[in-house]
JSON list of C-alpha atoms in Angstrom, two decimals:
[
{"chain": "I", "resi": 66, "resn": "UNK", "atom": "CA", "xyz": [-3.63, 3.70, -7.46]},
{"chain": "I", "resi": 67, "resn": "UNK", "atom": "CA", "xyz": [-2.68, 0.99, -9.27]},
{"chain": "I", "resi": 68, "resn": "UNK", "atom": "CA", "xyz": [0.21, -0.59, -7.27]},
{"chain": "I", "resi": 69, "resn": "UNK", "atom": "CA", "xyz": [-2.33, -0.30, -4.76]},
{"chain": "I", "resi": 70, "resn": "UNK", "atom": "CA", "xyz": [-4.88, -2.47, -6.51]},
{"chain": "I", "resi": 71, "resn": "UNK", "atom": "CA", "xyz": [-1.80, -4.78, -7.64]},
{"chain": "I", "resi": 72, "resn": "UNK", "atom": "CA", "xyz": [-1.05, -5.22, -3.67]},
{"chain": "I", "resi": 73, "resn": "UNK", "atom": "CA", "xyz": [-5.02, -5.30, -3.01]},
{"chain": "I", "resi": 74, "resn": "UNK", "atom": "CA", "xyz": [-5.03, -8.64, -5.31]},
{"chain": "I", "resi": 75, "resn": "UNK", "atom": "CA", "xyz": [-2.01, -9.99, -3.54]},
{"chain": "I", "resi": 76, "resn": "UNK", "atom": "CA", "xyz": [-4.11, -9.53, -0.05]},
{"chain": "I", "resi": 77, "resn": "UNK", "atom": "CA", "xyz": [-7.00, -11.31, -1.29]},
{"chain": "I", "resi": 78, "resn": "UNK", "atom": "CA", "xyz": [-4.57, -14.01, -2.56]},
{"chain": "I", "resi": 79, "resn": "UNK", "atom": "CA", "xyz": [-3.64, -14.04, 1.06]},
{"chain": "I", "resi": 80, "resn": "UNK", "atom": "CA", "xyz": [-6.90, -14.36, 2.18]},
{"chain": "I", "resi": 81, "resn": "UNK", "atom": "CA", "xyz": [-8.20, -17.09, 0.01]},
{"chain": "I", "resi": 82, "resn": "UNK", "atom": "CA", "xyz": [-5.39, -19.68, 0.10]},
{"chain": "I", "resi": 83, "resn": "UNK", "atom": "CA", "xyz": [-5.10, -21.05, 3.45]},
{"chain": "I", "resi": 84, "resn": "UNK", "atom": "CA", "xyz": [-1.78, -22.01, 3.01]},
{"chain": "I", "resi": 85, "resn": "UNK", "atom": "CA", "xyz": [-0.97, -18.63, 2.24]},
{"chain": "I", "resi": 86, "resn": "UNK", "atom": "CA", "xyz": [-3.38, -16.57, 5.21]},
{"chain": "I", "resi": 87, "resn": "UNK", "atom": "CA", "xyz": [-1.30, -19.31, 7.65]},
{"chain": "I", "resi": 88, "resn": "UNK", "atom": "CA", "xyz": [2.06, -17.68, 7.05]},
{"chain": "I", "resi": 89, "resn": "UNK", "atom": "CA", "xyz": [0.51, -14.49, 7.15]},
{"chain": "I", "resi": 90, "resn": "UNK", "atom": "CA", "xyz": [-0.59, -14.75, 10.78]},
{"chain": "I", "resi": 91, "resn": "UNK", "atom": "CA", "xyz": [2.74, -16.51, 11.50]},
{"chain": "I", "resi": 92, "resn": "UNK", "atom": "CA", "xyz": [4.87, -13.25, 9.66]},
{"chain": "I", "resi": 93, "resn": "UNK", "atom": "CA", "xyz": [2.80, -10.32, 10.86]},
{"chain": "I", "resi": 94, "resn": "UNK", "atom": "CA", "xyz": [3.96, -10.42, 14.18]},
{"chain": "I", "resi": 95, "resn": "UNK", "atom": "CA", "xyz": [7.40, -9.85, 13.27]},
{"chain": "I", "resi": 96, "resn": "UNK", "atom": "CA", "xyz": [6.27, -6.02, 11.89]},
{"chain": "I", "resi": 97, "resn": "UNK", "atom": "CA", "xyz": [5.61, -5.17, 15.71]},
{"chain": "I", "resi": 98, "resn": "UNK", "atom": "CA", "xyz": [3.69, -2.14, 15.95]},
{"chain": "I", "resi": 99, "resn": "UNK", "atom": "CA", "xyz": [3.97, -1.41, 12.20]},
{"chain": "I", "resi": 100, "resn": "UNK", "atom": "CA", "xyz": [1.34, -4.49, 11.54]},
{"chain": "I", "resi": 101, "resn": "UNK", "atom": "CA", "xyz": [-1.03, -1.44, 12.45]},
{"chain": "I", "resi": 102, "resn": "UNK", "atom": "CA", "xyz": [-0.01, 0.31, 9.27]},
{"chain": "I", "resi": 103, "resn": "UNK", "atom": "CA", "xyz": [0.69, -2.71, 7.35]},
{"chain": "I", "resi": 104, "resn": "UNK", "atom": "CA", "xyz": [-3.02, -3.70, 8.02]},
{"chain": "I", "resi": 105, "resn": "UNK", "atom": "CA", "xyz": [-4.38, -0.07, 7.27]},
{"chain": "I", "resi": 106, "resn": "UNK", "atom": "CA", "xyz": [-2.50, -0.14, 4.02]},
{"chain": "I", "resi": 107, "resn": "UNK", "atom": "CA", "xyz": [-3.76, -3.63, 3.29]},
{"chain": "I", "resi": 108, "resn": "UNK", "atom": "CA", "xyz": [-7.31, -2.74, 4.03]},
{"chain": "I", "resi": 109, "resn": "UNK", "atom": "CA", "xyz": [-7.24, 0.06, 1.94]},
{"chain": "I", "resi": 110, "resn": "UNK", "atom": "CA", "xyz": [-5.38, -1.85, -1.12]},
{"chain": "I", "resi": 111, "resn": "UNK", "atom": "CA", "xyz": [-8.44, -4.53, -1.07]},
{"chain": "I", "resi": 112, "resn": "UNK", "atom": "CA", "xyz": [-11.65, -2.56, -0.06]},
{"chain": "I", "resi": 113, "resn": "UNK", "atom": "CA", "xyz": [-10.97, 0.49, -1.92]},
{"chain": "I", "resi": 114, "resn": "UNK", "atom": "CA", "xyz": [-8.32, 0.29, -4.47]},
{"chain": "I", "resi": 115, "resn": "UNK", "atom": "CA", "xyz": [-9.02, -2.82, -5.87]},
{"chain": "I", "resi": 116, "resn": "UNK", "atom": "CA", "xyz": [-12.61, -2.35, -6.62]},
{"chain": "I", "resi": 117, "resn": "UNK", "atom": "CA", "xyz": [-11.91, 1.11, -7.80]},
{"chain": "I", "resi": 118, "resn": "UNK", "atom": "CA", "xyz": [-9.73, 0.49, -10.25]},
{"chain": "I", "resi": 119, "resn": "UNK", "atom": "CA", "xyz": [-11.32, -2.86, -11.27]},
{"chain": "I", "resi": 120, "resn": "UNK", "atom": "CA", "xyz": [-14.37, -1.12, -11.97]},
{"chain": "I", "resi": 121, "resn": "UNK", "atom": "CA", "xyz": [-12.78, 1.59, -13.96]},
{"chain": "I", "resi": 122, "resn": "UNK", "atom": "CA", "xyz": [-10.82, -0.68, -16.42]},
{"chain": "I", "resi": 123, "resn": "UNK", "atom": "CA", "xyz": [-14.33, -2.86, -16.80]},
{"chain": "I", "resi": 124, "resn": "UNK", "atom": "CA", "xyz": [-16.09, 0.36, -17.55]},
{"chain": "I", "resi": 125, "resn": "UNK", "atom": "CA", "xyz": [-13.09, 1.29, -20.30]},
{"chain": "I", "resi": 126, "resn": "UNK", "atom": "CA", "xyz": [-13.39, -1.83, -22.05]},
{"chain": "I", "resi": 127, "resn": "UNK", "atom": "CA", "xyz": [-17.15, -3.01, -21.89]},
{"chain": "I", "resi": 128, "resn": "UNK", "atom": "CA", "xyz": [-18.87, 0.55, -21.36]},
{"chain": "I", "resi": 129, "resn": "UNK", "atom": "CA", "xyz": [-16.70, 3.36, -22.92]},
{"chain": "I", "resi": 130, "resn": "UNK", "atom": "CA", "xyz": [-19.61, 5.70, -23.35]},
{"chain": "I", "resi": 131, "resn": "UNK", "atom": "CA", "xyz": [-20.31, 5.16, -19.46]},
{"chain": "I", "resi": 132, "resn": "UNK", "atom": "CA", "xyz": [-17.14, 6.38, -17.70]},
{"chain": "I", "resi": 133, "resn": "UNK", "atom": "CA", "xyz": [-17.03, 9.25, -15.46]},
{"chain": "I", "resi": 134, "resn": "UNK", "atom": "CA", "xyz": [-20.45, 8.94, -14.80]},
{"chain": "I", "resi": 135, "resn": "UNK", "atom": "CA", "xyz": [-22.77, 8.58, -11.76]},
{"chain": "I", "resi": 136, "resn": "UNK", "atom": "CA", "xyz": [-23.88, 5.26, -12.96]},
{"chain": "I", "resi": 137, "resn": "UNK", "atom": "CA", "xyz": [-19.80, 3.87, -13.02]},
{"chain": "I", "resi": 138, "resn": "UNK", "atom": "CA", "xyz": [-19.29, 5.36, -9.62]},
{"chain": "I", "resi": 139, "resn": "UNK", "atom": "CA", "xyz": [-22.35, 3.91, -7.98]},
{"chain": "I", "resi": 140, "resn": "UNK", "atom": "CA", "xyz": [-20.97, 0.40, -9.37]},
{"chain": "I", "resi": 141, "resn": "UNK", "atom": "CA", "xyz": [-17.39, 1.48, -7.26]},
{"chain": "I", "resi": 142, "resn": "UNK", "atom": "CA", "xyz": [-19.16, 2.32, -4.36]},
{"chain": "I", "resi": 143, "resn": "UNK", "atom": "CA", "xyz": [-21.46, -0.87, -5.06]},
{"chain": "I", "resi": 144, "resn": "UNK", "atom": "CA", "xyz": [-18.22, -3.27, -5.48]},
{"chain": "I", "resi": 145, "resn": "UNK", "atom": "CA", "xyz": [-16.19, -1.59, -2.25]},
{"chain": "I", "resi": 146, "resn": "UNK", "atom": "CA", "xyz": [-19.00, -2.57, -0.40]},
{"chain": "I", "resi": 147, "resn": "UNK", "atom": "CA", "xyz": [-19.17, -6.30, -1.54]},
{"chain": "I", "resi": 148, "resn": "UNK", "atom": "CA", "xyz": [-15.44, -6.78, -1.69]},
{"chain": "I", "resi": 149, "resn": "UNK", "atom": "CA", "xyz": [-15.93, -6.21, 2.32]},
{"chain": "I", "resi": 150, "resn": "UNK", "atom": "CA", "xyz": [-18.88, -8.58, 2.43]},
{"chain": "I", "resi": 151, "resn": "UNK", "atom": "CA", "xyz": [-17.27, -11.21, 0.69]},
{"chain": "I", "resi": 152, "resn": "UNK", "atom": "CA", "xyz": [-14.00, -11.08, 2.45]},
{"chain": "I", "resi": 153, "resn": "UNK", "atom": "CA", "xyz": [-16.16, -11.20, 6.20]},
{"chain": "I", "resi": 154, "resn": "UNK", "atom": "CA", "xyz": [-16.64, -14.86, 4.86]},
{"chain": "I", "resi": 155, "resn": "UNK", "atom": "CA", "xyz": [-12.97, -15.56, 4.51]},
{"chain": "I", "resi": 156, "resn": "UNK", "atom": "CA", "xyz": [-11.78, -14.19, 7.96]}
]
C-alpha cells in the first residue's frame, strides 16, 4: 500500500506540473493497449492509496487515540473523495 501511495504522489506530480502532464500525454501512447492498465493502476495509486495511507499516518501522529475508528475512516472515505474533486480541476 505504500509503494502505491509513493506512485499515487508521483501521478499527482504529473498532474500538477505542466511540464511534466505534457510528456505524459506524449509517453503514454507508447504503452499501447497497456496505457489501460497503466491508467487503472494510476487511478487507483492517487484516489485511493494516497489518501488512505495519508490519512492513516496523520491519524498516527496527530490523533493516536483515534485510529481504527469510524471517525478515521470516514476522514479516508472523506479525502478519496476530494482527491477526485480536486484533480477534475487539473485535467
Amino acid at each position: 500500500m505504500g509503494a502505491m501511495a509513493i506512485m499515487g504522489v508521483v501521478g499527482w506530480v504529473m498532474l500538477v506540473v505542466p511540464e511534466l502532464h505534457f510528456v505524459y500525454k506524449q509517453v503514454i501512447p507508447v504503452l499501447g493497449t497497456g496505457k489501460y492498465i497503466a491508467f487503472l493502476v494510476m487511478g487507483m495509486a492517487m484516489f485511493l492509496c494516497m489518501p488512505i495511507v495519508l490519512t492513516r499516518k496523520a491519524f498516527m501522529l496527530l490523533l493516536p487515540a483515534k485510529c481504527q475508528t469510524l471517525l478515521e475512516k470516514l476522514v479516508m472515505g472523506l479525502f478519496c473523495v476530494l482527491s477526485i474533486v480536486i484533480s477534475r480541476s487539473f485535467m
